[in-house]
PDB file of C-alpha atoms and ligand atoms in Angstrom:
ATOM      1  CA  MET I   1       0.000   0.000   0.000  1.00 47.00           C
ATOM      2  CA  SER I   2       1.459   3.369  -0.892  1.00 48.00           C
ATOM      3  CA  ASN I   3       1.852   5.946   1.862  1.00 51.00           C
ATOM      4  CA  ASN I   4      -0.365   8.538   0.206  1.00 69.00           C
ATOM      5  CA  LEU I   5      -3.237   6.112   0.849  1.00 91.00           C
ATOM      6  CA  ILE I   6      -2.905   6.341   4.588  1.00 95.00           C
ATOM      7  CA  PRO I   7      -5.176   8.974   6.132  1.00 97.00           C
ATOM      8  CA  PRO I   8      -3.459  11.823   7.976  1.00 96.00           C
ATOM      9  CA  GLU I   9      -2.962  11.494  11.718  1.00 96.00           C
ATOM     10  CA  SER I  10      -5.698  14.089  12.371  1.00 94.00           C
ATOM     11  CA  ILE I  11      -8.294  11.726  10.815  1.00 95.00           C
ATOM     12  CA  ARG I  12      -6.754   8.356  11.821  1.00 95.00           C
ATOM     13  CA  THR I  13      -6.841   9.173  15.502  1.00 95.00           C
ATOM     14  CA  TRP I  14     -10.642   9.614  15.371  1.00 93.00           C
ATOM     15  CA  VAL I  15     -11.107   5.898  14.808  1.00 94.00           C
ATOM     16  CA  GLY I  16      -8.626   4.578  17.355  1.00 92.00           C
ATOM     17  CA  PRO I  17      -5.180   5.015  18.944  1.00 93.00           C
ATOM     18  CA  PHE I  18      -3.521   5.366  15.543  1.00 95.00           C
ATOM     19  CA  LYS I  19      -1.000   8.179  15.881  1.00 95.00           C
ATOM     20  CA  ASP I  20       1.459   5.724  14.327  1.00 96.00           C
ATOM     21  CA  ALA I  21       0.552   4.958  10.702  1.00 95.00           C
ATOM     22  CA  ASP I  22       1.997   1.422  10.963  1.00 96.00           C
ATOM     23  CA  VAL I  23      -0.264   0.630  13.907  1.00 96.00           C
ATOM     24  CA  PHE I  24      -3.233   1.830  11.823  1.00 96.00           C
ATOM     25  CA  THR I  25      -2.258  -0.423   8.914  1.00 96.00           C
ATOM     26  CA  LYS I  26      -1.545  -3.454  11.133  1.00 96.00           C
ATOM     27  CA  SER I  27      -4.839  -3.113  12.971  1.00 96.00           C
ATOM     28  CA  GLY I  28      -6.678  -2.958   9.618  1.00 97.00           C
ATOM     29  CA  GLN I  29      -4.868  -6.149   8.626  1.00 97.00           C
ATOM     30  CA  GLN I  30      -6.024  -7.848  11.852  1.00 97.00           C
ATOM     31  CA  THR I  31      -9.666  -7.012  11.162  1.00 98.00           C
ATOM     32  CA  PHE I  32      -9.282  -8.103   7.545  1.00 98.00           C
ATOM     33  CA  ASN I  33      -7.793 -11.432   8.719  1.00 98.00           C
ATOM     34  CA  ILE I  34     -10.815 -11.989  10.954  1.00 98.00           C
ATOM     35  CA  LEU I  35     -13.136 -11.260   8.014  1.00 98.00           C
ATOM     36  CA  LYS I  36     -11.253 -13.801   5.876  1.00 98.00           C
ATOM     37  CA  GLU I  37     -11.107 -16.480   8.539  1.00 98.00           C
ATOM     38  CA  TYR I  38     -14.561 -16.198  10.092  1.00 98.00           C
ATOM     39  CA  ALA I  39     -16.768 -14.334   7.613  1.00 98.00           C
ATOM     40  CA  ASN I  40     -15.300 -15.895   4.443  1.00 97.00           C
ATOM     41  CA  ILE I  41     -14.986 -12.532   2.730  1.00 98.00           C
ATOM     42  CA  SER I  42     -14.034 -13.226  -0.879  1.00 97.00           C
ATOM     43  CA  PRO I  43     -12.836 -11.183  -3.898  1.00 98.00           C
ATOM     44  CA  SER I  44     -15.978 -11.313  -6.036  1.00 97.00           C
ATOM     45  CA  GLN I  45     -18.437 -10.259  -3.347  1.00 98.00           C
ATOM     46  CA  THR I  46     -20.485  -7.097  -3.039  1.00 98.00           C
ATOM     47  CA  ILE I  47     -19.435  -5.781   0.362  1.00 98.00           C
ATOM     48  CA  LEU I  48     -20.851  -3.200   2.756  1.00 98.00           C
ATOM     49  CA  ASP I  49     -18.570  -1.614   5.377  1.00 98.00           C
ATOM     50  CA  ALA I  50     -20.988  -0.122   7.920  1.00 98.00           C
ATOM     51  CA  GLY I  51     -19.387   2.815   9.768  1.00 98.00           C
ATOM     52  CA  CYS I  52     -16.314   2.559   7.524  1.00 98.00           C
ATOM     53  CA  GLY I  53     -14.486   5.458   9.175  1.00 98.00           C
ATOM     54  CA  CYS I  54     -11.453   6.589   7.162  1.00 97.00           C
ATOM     55  CA  GLY I  55     -11.016   3.292   5.324  1.00 97.00           C
ATOM     56  CA  ARG I  56      -8.937   1.329   7.847  1.00 98.00           C
ATOM     57  CA  VAL I  57     -10.257  -1.958   6.395  1.00 98.00           C
ATOM     58  CA  ALA I  58     -11.226  -0.657   2.917  1.00 98.00           C
ATOM     59  CA  LEU I  59      -7.551   0.038   2.187  1.00 97.00           C
ATOM     60  CA  LEU I  60      -6.810  -3.675   2.626  1.00 96.00           C
ATOM     61  CA  LEU I  61      -9.510  -4.581   0.112  1.00 97.00           C
ATOM     62  CA  LEU I  62      -8.169  -2.411  -2.715  1.00 97.00           C
ATOM     63  CA  HIS I  63      -6.037  -5.202  -4.153  1.00 94.00           C
ATOM     64  CA  PHE I  64      -8.138  -8.052  -2.762  1.00 97.00           C
ATOM     65  CA  LEU I  65     -11.385  -7.498  -4.659  1.00 97.00           C
ATOM     66  CA  SER I  66     -11.576  -8.847  -8.198  1.00 97.00           C
ATOM     67  CA  ASP I  67     -13.228  -7.011 -11.113  1.00 95.00           C
ATOM     68  CA  ALA I  68     -16.508  -8.648 -10.099  1.00 96.00           C
ATOM     69  CA  GLY I  69     -16.221  -7.432  -6.510  1.00 97.00           C
ATOM     70  CA  LYS I  70     -17.694  -4.162  -5.290  1.00 97.00           C
ATOM     71  CA  TYR I  71     -17.135  -2.201  -2.103  1.00 98.00           C
ATOM     72  CA  TYR I  72     -19.561   0.238  -0.436  1.00 98.00           C
ATOM     73  CA  GLY I  73     -18.859   2.052   2.800  1.00 98.00           C
ATOM     74  CA  PHE I  74     -20.895   4.582   4.765  1.00 98.00           C
ATOM     75  CA  ASP I  75     -20.200   6.703   7.802  1.00 98.00           C
ATOM     76  CA  ILE I  76     -21.849   9.485   9.744  1.00 97.00           C
ATOM     77  CA  CYS I  77     -18.651  11.552   9.960  1.00 96.00           C
ATOM     78  CA  PRO I  78     -18.296  13.813   6.880  1.00 96.00           C
ATOM     79  CA  GLU I  79     -14.514  14.220   7.206  1.00 96.00           C
ATOM     80  CA  HIS I  80     -13.965  10.450   6.919  1.00 97.00           C
ATOM     81  CA  ILE I  81     -16.125  10.158   3.836  1.00 98.00           C
ATOM     82  CA  ASP I  82     -14.541  13.220   2.181  1.00 97.00           C
ATOM     83  CA  TRP I  83     -11.086  11.748   2.679  1.00 97.00           C
ATOM     84  CA  CYS I  84     -12.133   8.315   1.325  1.00 98.00           C
ATOM     85  CA  LYS I  85     -13.825   9.815  -1.750  1.00 98.00           C
ATOM     86  CA  LYS I  86     -10.905  12.095  -2.560  1.00 97.00           C
ATOM     87  CA  ASN I  87      -8.174   9.545  -1.927  1.00 97.00           C
ATOM     88  CA  ILE I  88      -9.688   6.125  -2.627  1.00 97.00           C
ATOM     89  CA  SER I  89     -12.650   6.404  -5.036  1.00 97.00           C
ATOM     90  CA  VAL I  90     -10.725   8.683  -7.344  1.00 96.00           C
ATOM     91  CA  SER I  91      -8.343   5.816  -8.251  1.00 94.00           C
ATOM     92  CA  PHE I  92     -10.634   2.886  -7.393  1.00 96.00           C
ATOM     93  CA  PRO I  93     -14.089   3.669  -8.852  1.00 95.00           C
ATOM     94  CA  ASP I  94     -15.574   0.402  -7.561  1.00 95.00           C
ATOM     95  CA  PHE I  95     -15.068   1.730  -4.030  1.00 98.00           C
ATOM     96  CA  HIS I  96     -18.136   3.816  -3.176  1.00 98.00           C
ATOM     97  CA  PHE I  97     -18.451   5.938  -0.037  1.00 98.00           C
ATOM     98  CA  ALA I  98     -21.619   7.556   1.307  1.00 98.00           C
ATOM     99  CA  HIS I  99     -22.200  10.067   4.061  1.00 98.00           C
ATOM    100  CA  VAL I 100     -25.186   9.223   6.262  1.00 97.00           C
ATOM    101  CA  ASP I 101     -26.201  12.681   7.464  1.00 97.00           C
ATOM    102  CA  VAL I 102     -27.829  11.768  10.771  1.00 97.00           C
ATOM    103  CA  LYS I 103     -27.374  14.211  13.648  1.00 95.00           C
ATOM    104  CA  LYS I 104     -25.193  12.834  16.432  1.00 94.00           C
ATOM    105  CA  LYS I 105     -23.512  14.848  19.166  1.00 92.00           C
ATOM    106  CA  LEU I 106     -19.864  13.796  18.806  1.00 91.00           C
ATOM    107  CA  TYR I 107     -19.698  12.479  15.250  1.00 94.00           C
ATOM    108  CA  ASN I 108     -22.018  14.700  13.214  1.00 95.00           C
ATOM    109  CA  PRO I 109     -23.397  17.568  15.299  1.00 95.00           C
ATOM    110  CA  ASN I 110     -24.697  19.446  12.219  1.00 95.00           C
ATOM    111  CA  GLY I 111     -26.449  16.424  10.697  1.00 96.00           C
ATOM    112  CA  LYS I 112     -29.629  17.197   8.715  1.00 96.00           C
ATOM    113  CA  TYR I 113     -31.699  14.180   9.711  1.00 96.00           C
ATOM    114  CA  GLN I 114     -32.997  12.446  12.792  1.00 96.00           C
ATOM    115  CA  LEU I 115     -32.310   8.726  13.071  1.00 95.00           C
ATOM    116  CA  LYS I 116     -35.889   7.705  12.246  1.00 93.00           C
ATOM    117  CA  GLU I 117     -35.640   9.571   8.906  1.00 94.00           C
ATOM    118  CA  MET I 118     -32.547   7.599   7.870  1.00 93.00           C
ATOM    119  CA  THR I 119     -32.680   4.955   5.165  1.00 95.00           C
ATOM    120  CA  LEU I 120     -29.387   3.526   3.986  1.00 97.00           C
ATOM    121  CA  PRO I 121     -28.788   4.477   0.329  1.00 97.00           C
ATOM    122  CA  TYR I 122     -28.797   0.868  -0.922  1.00 98.00           C
ATOM    123  CA  SER I 123     -31.413  -1.423  -2.395  1.00 97.00           C
ATOM    124  CA  GLU I 124     -32.835  -4.558  -0.800  1.00 97.00           C
ATOM    125  CA  ASN I 125     -30.798  -7.792  -0.888  1.00 97.00           C
ATOM    126  CA  MET I 126     -27.801  -5.998  -2.370  1.00 98.00           C
ATOM    127  CA  PHE I 127     -24.882  -7.299  -0.282  1.00 98.00           C
ATOM    128  CA  ASP I 128     -23.210 -10.678   0.087  1.00 98.00           C
ATOM    129  CA  ILE I 129     -21.522  -9.529   3.250  1.00 98.00           C
ATOM    130  CA  VAL I 130     -21.963  -6.637   5.661  1.00 98.00           C
ATOM    131  CA  TYR I 131     -19.401  -5.874   8.323  1.00 98.00           C
ATOM    132  CA  ALA I 132     -19.557  -3.338  11.137  1.00 98.00           C
ATOM    133  CA  HIS I 133     -16.332  -3.125  13.088  1.00 98.00           C
ATOM    134  CA  SER I 134     -16.507  -1.014  16.233  1.00 98.00           C
ATOM    135  CA  LEU I 135     -19.709   0.685  15.100  1.00 98.00           C
ATOM    136  CA  PHE I 136     -22.144  -0.629  17.701  1.00 98.00           C
ATOM    137  CA  THR I 137     -19.577   0.219  20.382  1.00 98.00           C
ATOM    138  CA  HIS I 138     -20.573   3.842  19.678  1.00 97.00           C
ATOM    139  CA  MET I 139     -24.359   3.484  19.501  1.00 97.00           C
ATOM    140  CA  VAL I 140     -27.011   3.395  22.169  1.00 96.00           C
ATOM    141  CA  ASP I 141     -29.445   0.483  22.166  1.00 96.00           C
ATOM    142  CA  HIS I 142     -32.294   1.964  20.075  1.00 96.00           C
ATOM    143  CA  GLU I 143     -29.836   3.337  17.489  1.00 97.00           C
ATOM    144  CA  MET I 144     -28.177  -0.074  17.122  1.00 98.00           C
ATOM    145  CA  LYS I 145     -31.594  -1.692  16.751  1.00 97.00           C
ATOM    146  CA  TYR I 146     -32.535   0.734  13.991  1.00 97.00           C
ATOM    147  CA  TYR I 147     -29.281   0.119  12.088  1.00 98.00           C
ATOM    148  CA  ILE I 148     -29.402  -3.676  12.389  1.00 98.00           C
ATOM    149  CA  ASN I 149     -32.932  -3.622  11.022  1.00 97.00           C
ATOM    150  CA  GLU I 150     -31.759  -1.474   8.070  1.00 97.00           C
ATOM    151  CA  LEU I 151     -28.761  -3.749   7.490  1.00 98.00           C
ATOM    152  CA  SER I 152     -31.060  -6.787   7.416  1.00 98.00           C
ATOM    153  CA  ARG I 153     -32.945  -5.099   4.559  1.00 97.00           C
ATOM    154  CA  VAL I 154     -29.883  -4.583   2.355  1.00 98.00           C
ATOM    155  CA  ILE I 155     -28.125  -7.922   2.955  1.00 98.00           C
ATOM    156  CA  LYS I 156     -28.991 -10.876   0.720  1.00 97.00           C
ATOM    157  CA  PRO I 157     -30.801 -13.898   2.149  1.00 96.00           C
ATOM    158  CA  THR I 158     -28.035 -16.203   3.490  1.00 93.00           C
ATOM    159  CA  GLY I 159     -25.633 -13.215   3.371  1.00 98.00           C
ATOM    160  CA  THR I 160     -23.041 -12.901   6.155  1.00 98.00           C
ATOM    161  CA  PHE I 161     -23.109 -10.255   8.861  1.00 98.00           C
ATOM    162  CA  TYR I 162     -20.027  -9.541  11.005  1.00 98.00           C
ATOM    163  CA  ALA I 163     -20.276  -7.071  13.871  1.00 98.00           C
ATOM    164  CA  SER I 164     -18.054  -6.345  16.849  1.00 98.00           C
ATOM    165  CA  TYR I 165     -19.226  -5.381  20.334  1.00 98.00           C
ATOM    166  CA  TYR I 166     -18.405  -5.137  23.960  1.00 98.00           C
ATOM    167  CA  LEU I 167     -21.040  -7.597  25.144  1.00 98.00           C
ATOM    168  CA  ILE I 168     -22.354  -7.506  28.673  1.00 98.00           C
ATOM    169  CA  ASN I 169     -23.130 -11.009  29.976  1.00 97.00           C
ATOM    170  CA  SER I 170     -22.647 -12.610  33.389  1.00 97.00           C
ATOM    171  CA  LYS I 171     -18.848 -12.939  32.924  1.00 96.00           C
ATOM    172  CA  THR I 172     -18.163  -9.402  31.680  1.00 97.00           C
ATOM    173  CA  ALA I 173     -20.668  -7.863  34.126  1.00 97.00           C
ATOM    174  CA  GLU I 174     -18.658  -9.463  36.944  1.00 96.00           C
ATOM    175  CA  GLY I 175     -15.389  -7.963  35.582  1.00 96.00           C
ATOM    176  CA  VAL I 176     -16.997  -4.524  35.340  1.00 96.00           C
ATOM    177  CA  ARG I 177     -18.474  -4.864  38.853  1.00 96.00           C
ATOM    178  CA  LYS I 178     -15.116  -5.878  40.345  1.00 95.00           C
ATOM    179  CA  GLY I 179     -13.272  -3.122  38.434  1.00 95.00           C
ATOM    180  CA  THR I 180     -11.008  -5.649  36.659  1.00 94.00           C
ATOM    181  CA  ALA I 181     -12.324  -5.017  33.134  1.00 96.00           C
ATOM    182  CA  SER I 182     -10.481  -2.993  30.490  1.00 96.00           C
ATOM    183  CA  PHE I 183     -13.389  -0.527  30.351  1.00 95.00           C
ATOM    184  CA  ASN I 184     -15.499   0.853  33.123  1.00 95.00           C
ATOM    185  CA  PHE I 185     -18.966   0.287  31.625  1.00 97.00           C
ATOM    186  CA  THR I 186     -20.719   1.120  34.865  1.00 96.00           C
ATOM    187  CA  HIS I 187     -23.433   3.566  33.743  1.00 97.00           C
ATOM    188  CA  SER I 188     -26.538   2.018  32.249  1.00 96.00           C
ATOM    189  CA  ILE I 189     -28.653   3.748  29.584  1.00 95.00           C
ATOM    190  CA  GLY I 190     -31.683   1.674  28.591  1.00 94.00           C
ATOM    191  CA  GLU I 191     -30.309  -1.741  27.618  1.00 94.00           C
ATOM    192  CA  CYS I 192     -26.706  -0.584  27.138  1.00 97.00           C
ATOM    193  CA  TYR I 193     -23.812   0.690  29.256  1.00 98.00           C
ATOM    194  CA  THR I 194     -21.180   3.408  28.957  1.00 97.00           C
ATOM    195  CA  PHE I 195     -18.057   4.557  30.771  1.00 96.00           C
ATOM    196  CA  ASP I 196     -18.838   8.203  29.968  1.00 95.00           C
ATOM    197  CA  PRO I 197     -22.353   9.308  30.941  1.00 95.00           C
ATOM    198  CA  GLU I 198     -21.698  12.844  29.596  1.00 94.00           C
ATOM    199  CA  ASN I 199     -20.736  11.501  26.144  1.00 94.00           C
ATOM    200  CA  PRO I 200     -22.000   7.917  25.946  1.00 95.00           C
ATOM    201  CA  GLU I 201     -21.055   7.673  22.240  1.00 94.00           C
ATOM    202  CA  GLU I 202     -17.398   7.546  23.359  1.00 95.00           C
ATOM    203  CA  GLY I 203     -17.834   3.913  24.286  1.00 96.00           C
ATOM    204  CA  ILE I 204     -20.829   1.633  24.666  1.00 98.00           C
ATOM    205  CA  ALA I 205     -21.263  -1.978  25.712  1.00 98.00           C
ATOM    206  CA  GLN I 206     -24.425  -3.819  24.680  1.00 98.00           C
ATOM    207  CA  SER I 207     -26.374  -6.406  26.641  1.00 98.00           C
ATOM    208  CA  GLU I 208     -25.793  -9.784  24.967  1.00 98.00           C
ATOM    209  CA  THR I 209     -29.407 -10.764  25.673  1.00 98.00           C
ATOM    210  CA  PHE I 210     -30.650  -7.622  23.933  1.00 98.00           C
ATOM    211  CA  VAL I 211     -28.358  -8.127  20.921  1.00 98.00           C
ATOM    212  CA  ARG I 212     -29.553 -11.725  20.559  1.00 98.00           C
ATOM    213  CA  LYS I 213     -33.164 -10.523  20.643  1.00 98.00           C
ATOM    214  CA  ILE I 214     -32.528  -7.914  17.935  1.00 98.00           C
ATOM    215  CA  TYR I 215     -30.811 -10.469  15.673  1.00 98.00           C
ATOM    216  CA  ASP I 216     -33.746 -12.783  16.129  1.00 97.00           C
ATOM    217  CA  ASN I 217     -36.293 -10.063  15.360  1.00 97.00           C
ATOM    218  CA  CYS I 218     -34.342  -8.875  12.290  1.00 97.00           C
ATOM    219  CA  GLY I 219     -33.958 -12.338  10.745  1.00 97.00           C
ATOM    220  CA  PHE I 220     -30.322 -13.021  11.598  1.00 98.00           C
ATOM    221  CA  ASN I 221     -29.168 -16.435  12.726  1.00 98.00           C
ATOM    222  CA  ILE I 222     -26.066 -16.250  14.960  1.00 98.00           C
ATOM    223  CA  ILE I 223     -23.363 -18.752  14.044  1.00 98.00           C
ATOM    224  CA  GLU I 224     -22.403 -20.034  17.482  1.00 98.00           C
ATOM    225  CA  PRO I 225     -20.226 -19.639  19.355  1.00 98.00           C
ATOM    226  CA  ILE I 226     -19.948 -15.892  19.720  1.00 98.00           C
ATOM    227  CA  HIS I 227     -16.245 -14.942  19.663  1.00 98.00           C
ATOM    228  CA  TYR I 228     -15.528 -13.430  23.065  1.00 98.00           C
ATOM    229  CA  SER I 229     -12.369 -11.381  23.580  1.00 96.00           C
ATOM    230  CA  ASP I 230     -11.781 -11.372  27.380  1.00 94.00           C
ATOM    231  CA  TRP I 231     -12.050  -7.570  27.572  1.00 97.00           C
ATOM    232  CA  ASP I 232     -13.372  -8.144  31.091  1.00 95.00           C
ATOM    233  CA  ARG I 233      -9.691  -8.356  32.058  1.00 95.00           C
ATOM    234  CA  ILE I 234      -7.345  -5.362  32.268  1.00 92.00           C
ATOM    235  CA  GLY I 235      -5.280  -4.630  29.158  1.00 92.00           C
ATOM    236  CA  ILE I 236      -7.463  -6.386  26.569  1.00 92.00           C
ATOM    237  CA  PRO I 237      -9.167  -3.759  24.398  1.00 91.00           C
ATOM    238  CA  ASP I 238     -10.158  -6.261  21.666  1.00 95.00           C
ATOM    239  CA  GLN I 239     -13.858  -6.512  20.950  1.00 97.00           C
ATOM    240  CA  ASP I 240     -16.166  -9.514  20.938  1.00 98.00           C
ATOM    241  CA  PHE I 241     -17.584 -10.341  17.546  1.00 98.00           C
ATOM    242  CA  ILE I 242     -20.612 -12.102  16.150  1.00 98.00           C
ATOM    243  CA  ILE I 243     -20.921 -13.827  12.783  1.00 98.00           C
ATOM    244  CA  ALA I 244     -24.509 -14.235  11.643  1.00 98.00           C
ATOM    245  CA  LYS I 245     -26.356 -15.292   8.519  1.00 98.00           C
ATOM    246  CA  ARG I 246     -29.471 -13.631   7.235  1.00 97.00           C
ATOM    247  CA  ILE I 247     -32.241 -16.219   7.271  1.00 93.00           C
ATOM    248  CA  LYS I 248     -33.782 -16.861   3.851  1.00 75.00           C
TER     249      LYS I 248
HETATM  250  C1  SAM Z   1     -14.196   3.368  16.174  1.00 53.54           C
HETATM  251  S1  SAM Z   1     -14.660   3.992  14.628  1.00 53.54           S
HETATM  252  C2  SAM Z   1     -14.501   2.547  13.596  1.00 53.54           C
HETATM  253  C3  SAM Z   1     -14.345   2.891  12.152  1.00 53.54           C
HETATM  254  C4  SAM Z   1     -14.138   1.695  11.216  1.00 53.54           C
HETATM  255  N1  SAM Z   1     -15.259   0.780  11.262  1.00 53.54           N
HETATM  256  C5  SAM Z   1     -12.861   0.969  11.564  1.00 53.54           C
HETATM  257  O1  SAM Z   1     -12.954  -0.203  11.978  1.00 53.54           O
HETATM  258  O2  SAM Z   1     -11.797   1.577  11.436  1.00 53.54           O
HETATM  259  C6  SAM Z   1     -16.434   4.170  14.750  1.00 53.54           C
HETATM  260  C7  SAM Z   1     -17.026   4.744  13.495  1.00 53.54           C
HETATM  261  O3  SAM Z   1     -18.451   4.684  13.579  1.00 53.54           O
HETATM  262  C8  SAM Z   1     -18.967   5.846  12.960  1.00 53.54           C
HETATM  263  N2  SAM Z   1     -20.344   6.038  13.439  1.00 53.54           N
HETATM  264  C9  SAM Z   1     -20.765   6.287  14.695  1.00 53.54           C
HETATM  265  N3  SAM Z   1     -22.106   6.380  14.727  1.00 53.54           N
HETATM  266  C10 SAM Z   1     -22.542   6.184  13.451  1.00 53.54           C
HETATM  267  C11 SAM Z   1     -23.809   6.162  12.846  1.00 53.54           C
HETATM  268  N4  SAM Z   1     -24.933   6.391  13.545  1.00 53.54           N
HETATM  269  N5  SAM Z   1     -23.882   5.912  11.520  1.00 53.54           N
HETATM  270  C12 SAM Z   1     -22.760   5.682  10.791  1.00 53.54           C
HETATM  271  N6  SAM Z   1     -21.517   5.716  11.313  1.00 53.54           N
HETATM  272  C13 SAM Z   1     -21.411   5.955  12.634  1.00 53.54           C
HETATM  273  C14 SAM Z   1     -17.995   6.934  13.385  1.00 53.54           C
HETATM  274  O4  SAM Z   1     -18.051   8.089  12.593  1.00 53.54           O
HETATM  275  C15 SAM Z   1     -16.663   6.196  13.252  1.00 53.54           C
HETATM  276  O5  SAM Z   1     -16.113   6.329  11.975  1.00 53.54           O
END
């Protein structure tokens, strides 16, 4: 990958601790490896990157997708999408980026629309695979529910859905209660939890029971087991992830 296709530090650091460009690239590679190993992402697929940020994973797909493959990414943050359009789509026209202009305090304070007015700009049954890395870790419960329902509309029957979370279950709740978890998700908001009640979007953990219910209601079948990361221990920031299939 050439260096001019790495976003500047000012944009990279919005999506994680990526002051160092190599750390950014390596972390994208790790997520891409998970998608290959567990979600069977393949070169001829039509792919949706939900909450794509500044292309951390998209950049790894540039030379992976074949001529038949197509990439679509959306994000709420206009700066990410501007950078991706200007730096990626210009040379790779099969990489499409869309700004979802929903108002959200930290990410898009000047957004034009309320969540309930948002429809993703894609047709039904369009995608073979949808992935959402570290998206639902920045959404409250009702927002996540709305997005998963929309994603179930645009994914093909039997299509694959990867999403990462901090899941609250009996094991992680115990770590949070004892103060031994990597994140202090002690404040509850509806069905979810945050470590920052002033700005919950900074980091959100979802109740596993609630997530399972949403998948069920939206026609997603979870491929068990869920992949748990052990973030309930200090020093493990990795997220849990779920692979699911859209039921026919
Ligand atoms: C931690 S970053 C992860 C970015 C990217 N998925 C990655 O793995 O590098 C979270 C992303 O979610 C986006 N986001 C947060 N809420 C969103 C929403 N309601 N709709 C679309 N994107 C959202 C943010 O703008 C940000 O780019």
